[in-house]
Coordinates of C-alpha atoms in Angstrom, one line a residue:
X1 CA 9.0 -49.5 -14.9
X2 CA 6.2 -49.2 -11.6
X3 CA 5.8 -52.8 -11.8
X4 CA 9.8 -53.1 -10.5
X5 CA 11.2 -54.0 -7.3
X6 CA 13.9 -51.6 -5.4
X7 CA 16.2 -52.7 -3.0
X8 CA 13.5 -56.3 -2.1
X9 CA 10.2 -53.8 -2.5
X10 CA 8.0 -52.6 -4.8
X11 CA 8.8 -49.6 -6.5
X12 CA 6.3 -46.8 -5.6
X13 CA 6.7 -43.4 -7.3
X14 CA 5.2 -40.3 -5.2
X15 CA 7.0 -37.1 -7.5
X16 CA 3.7 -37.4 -9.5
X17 CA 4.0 -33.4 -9.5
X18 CA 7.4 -33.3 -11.3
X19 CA 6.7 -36.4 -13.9
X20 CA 4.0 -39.0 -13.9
X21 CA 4.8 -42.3 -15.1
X22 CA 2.2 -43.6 -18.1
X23 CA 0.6 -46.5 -18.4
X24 CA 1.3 -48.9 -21.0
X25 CA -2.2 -48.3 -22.6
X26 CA -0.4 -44.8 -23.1
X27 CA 2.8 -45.6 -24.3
X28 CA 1.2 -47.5 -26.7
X29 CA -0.5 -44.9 -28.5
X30 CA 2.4 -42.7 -28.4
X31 CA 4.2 -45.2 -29.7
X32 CA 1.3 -45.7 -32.5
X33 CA 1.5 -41.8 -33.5
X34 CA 4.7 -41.7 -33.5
X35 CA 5.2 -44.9 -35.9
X36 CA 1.8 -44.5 -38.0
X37 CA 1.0 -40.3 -37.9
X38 CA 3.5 -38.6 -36.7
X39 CA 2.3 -34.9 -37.8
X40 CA 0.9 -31.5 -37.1
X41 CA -2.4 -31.2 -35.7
X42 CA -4.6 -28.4 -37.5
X43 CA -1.7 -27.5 -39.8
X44 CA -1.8 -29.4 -43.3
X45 CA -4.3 -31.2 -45.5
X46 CA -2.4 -34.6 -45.9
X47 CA -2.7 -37.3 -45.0
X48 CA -0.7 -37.9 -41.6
X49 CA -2.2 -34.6 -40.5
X50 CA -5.8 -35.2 -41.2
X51 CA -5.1 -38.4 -39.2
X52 CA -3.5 -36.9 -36.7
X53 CA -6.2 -34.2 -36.5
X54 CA -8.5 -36.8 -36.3
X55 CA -7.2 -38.5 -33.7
X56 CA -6.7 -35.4 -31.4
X57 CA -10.1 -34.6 -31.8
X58 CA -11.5 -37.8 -30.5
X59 CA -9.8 -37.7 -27.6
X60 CA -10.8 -34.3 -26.8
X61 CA -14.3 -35.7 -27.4
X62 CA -13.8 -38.8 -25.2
X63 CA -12.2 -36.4 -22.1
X64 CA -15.3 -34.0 -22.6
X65 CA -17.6 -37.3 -22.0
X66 CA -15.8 -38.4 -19.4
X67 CA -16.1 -35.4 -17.5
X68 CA -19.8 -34.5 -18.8
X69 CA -18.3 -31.1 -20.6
X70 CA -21.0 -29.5 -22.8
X71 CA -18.9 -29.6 -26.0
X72 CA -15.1 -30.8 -26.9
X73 CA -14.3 -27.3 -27.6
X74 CA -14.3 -27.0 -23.7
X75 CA -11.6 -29.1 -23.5
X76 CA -7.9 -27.8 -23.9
X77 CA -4.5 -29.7 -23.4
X78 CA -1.7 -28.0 -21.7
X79 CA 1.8 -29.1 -20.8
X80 CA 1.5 -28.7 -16.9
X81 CA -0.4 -27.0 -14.0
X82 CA 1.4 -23.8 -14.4
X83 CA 0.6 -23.1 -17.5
X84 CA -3.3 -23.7 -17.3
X85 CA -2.5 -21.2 -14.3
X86 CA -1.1 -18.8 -16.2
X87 CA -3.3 -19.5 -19.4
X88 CA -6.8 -18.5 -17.1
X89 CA -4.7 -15.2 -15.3
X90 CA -3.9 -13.8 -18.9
X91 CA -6.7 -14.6 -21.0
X92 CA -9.4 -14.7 -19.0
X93 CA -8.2 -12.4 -15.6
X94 CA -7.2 -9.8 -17.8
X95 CA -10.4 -9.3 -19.2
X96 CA -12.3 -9.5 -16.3
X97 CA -10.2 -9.0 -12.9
X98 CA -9.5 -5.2 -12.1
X99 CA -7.5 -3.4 -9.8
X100 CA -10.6 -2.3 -6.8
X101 CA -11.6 -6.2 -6.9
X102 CA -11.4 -7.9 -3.6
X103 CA -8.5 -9.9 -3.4
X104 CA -7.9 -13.0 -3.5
X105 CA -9.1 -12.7 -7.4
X106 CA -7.3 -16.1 -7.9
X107 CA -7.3 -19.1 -5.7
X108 CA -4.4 -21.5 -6.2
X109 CA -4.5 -25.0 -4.5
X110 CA -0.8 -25.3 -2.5
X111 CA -1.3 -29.3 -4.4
X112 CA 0.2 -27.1 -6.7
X113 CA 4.1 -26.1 -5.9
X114 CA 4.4 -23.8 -8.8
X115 CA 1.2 -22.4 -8.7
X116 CA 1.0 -18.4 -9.4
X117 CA -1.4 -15.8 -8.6
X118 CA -3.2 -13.5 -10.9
X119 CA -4.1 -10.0 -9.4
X120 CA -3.7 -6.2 -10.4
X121 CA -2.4 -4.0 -8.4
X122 CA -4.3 -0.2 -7.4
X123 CA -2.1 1.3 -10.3
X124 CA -3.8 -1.4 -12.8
X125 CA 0.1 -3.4 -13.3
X126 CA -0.3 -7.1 -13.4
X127 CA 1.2 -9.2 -11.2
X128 CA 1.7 -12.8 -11.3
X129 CA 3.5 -14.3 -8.1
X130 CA 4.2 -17.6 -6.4
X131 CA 2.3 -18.0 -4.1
X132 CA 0.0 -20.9 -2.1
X133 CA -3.2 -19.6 -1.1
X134 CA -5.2 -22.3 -0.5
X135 CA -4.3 -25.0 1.9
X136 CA -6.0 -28.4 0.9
X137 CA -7.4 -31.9 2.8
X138 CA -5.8 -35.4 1.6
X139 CA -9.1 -36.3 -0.7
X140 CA -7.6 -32.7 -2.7
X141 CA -10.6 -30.3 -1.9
X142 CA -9.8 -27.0 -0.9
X143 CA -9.6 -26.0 2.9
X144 CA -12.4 -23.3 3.0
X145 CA -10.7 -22.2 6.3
X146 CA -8.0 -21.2 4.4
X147 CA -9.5 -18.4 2.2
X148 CA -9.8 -16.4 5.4
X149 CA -7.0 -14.1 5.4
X150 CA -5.2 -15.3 2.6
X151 CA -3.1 -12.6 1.5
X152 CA -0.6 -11.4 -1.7

């Protein structure tokens, strides 16, 4: 599909935020599961799970080598930006954020439309809201001018 031409030029997809296109190495082995193991991960002792297990597994393993993680267990798949978001602001900002911290307890990148932010309010409510709070260079590291004053 990327390799294609559009009206005489090359086809170049920027919505990378909304859906990413897959290289064939990808679709292959979606292709593969689908076609050879197609099955529950973690949830049966048969054959097509244990394979499918398997093969989860070692790709968790080969992400957590690629990024020089201590263990696979560090690694976690989620469907999108928002939800690892959301994921980190209940799990691990509930248990540790409280209401008299300084705010911003959450810093979002604005890379990331959708982002939310995590905070409690002086009552102790949560509060999850869209907003940017961290502006961001091209190379995609955050602008440390733009903690200053960054606001809920």
């Amino acid at each position: 599909m990327i390799l294609q031409e559009v009206n005489g030029s090359k086809l170049v997809y920027l919505d990378n935020a909304a859906t990413s296109q897959k290289p064939t190495a990808v679709l292959r082995a979606i292709q593969t599961y689908y076609e050879a193991y197609n099955s529950n991960v973690h949830r049966g002792i048969h054959y097509l799970s244990a394979k499918a297990t398997e093969e989860y597994e070692l790709a968790r393993k080969n992400i957590a080598s690629f990024i020089n993680a201590l263990d696979s267990s560090e690694i976690d798949f989620t469907r999108n930006a928002t939800e690892d978001i959301n994921l980190v602001a209940y799990s691990w900002g509930l248990q540790n954020l409280k209401a008299e911290d300084e705010e911003p307890n959450i810093l979002v990148s604005e890379q990331w439309i959708h982002g939310r932010r995590f905070r409690r309010t002086a009552s102790g409510r949560r509060v999850v809201s869209a907003r940017t709070e961290v502006g961001y260079v091209l190379r995609g590291a955050a602008d440390r001018g733009s903690y200053d004053g960054a606001s809920p």
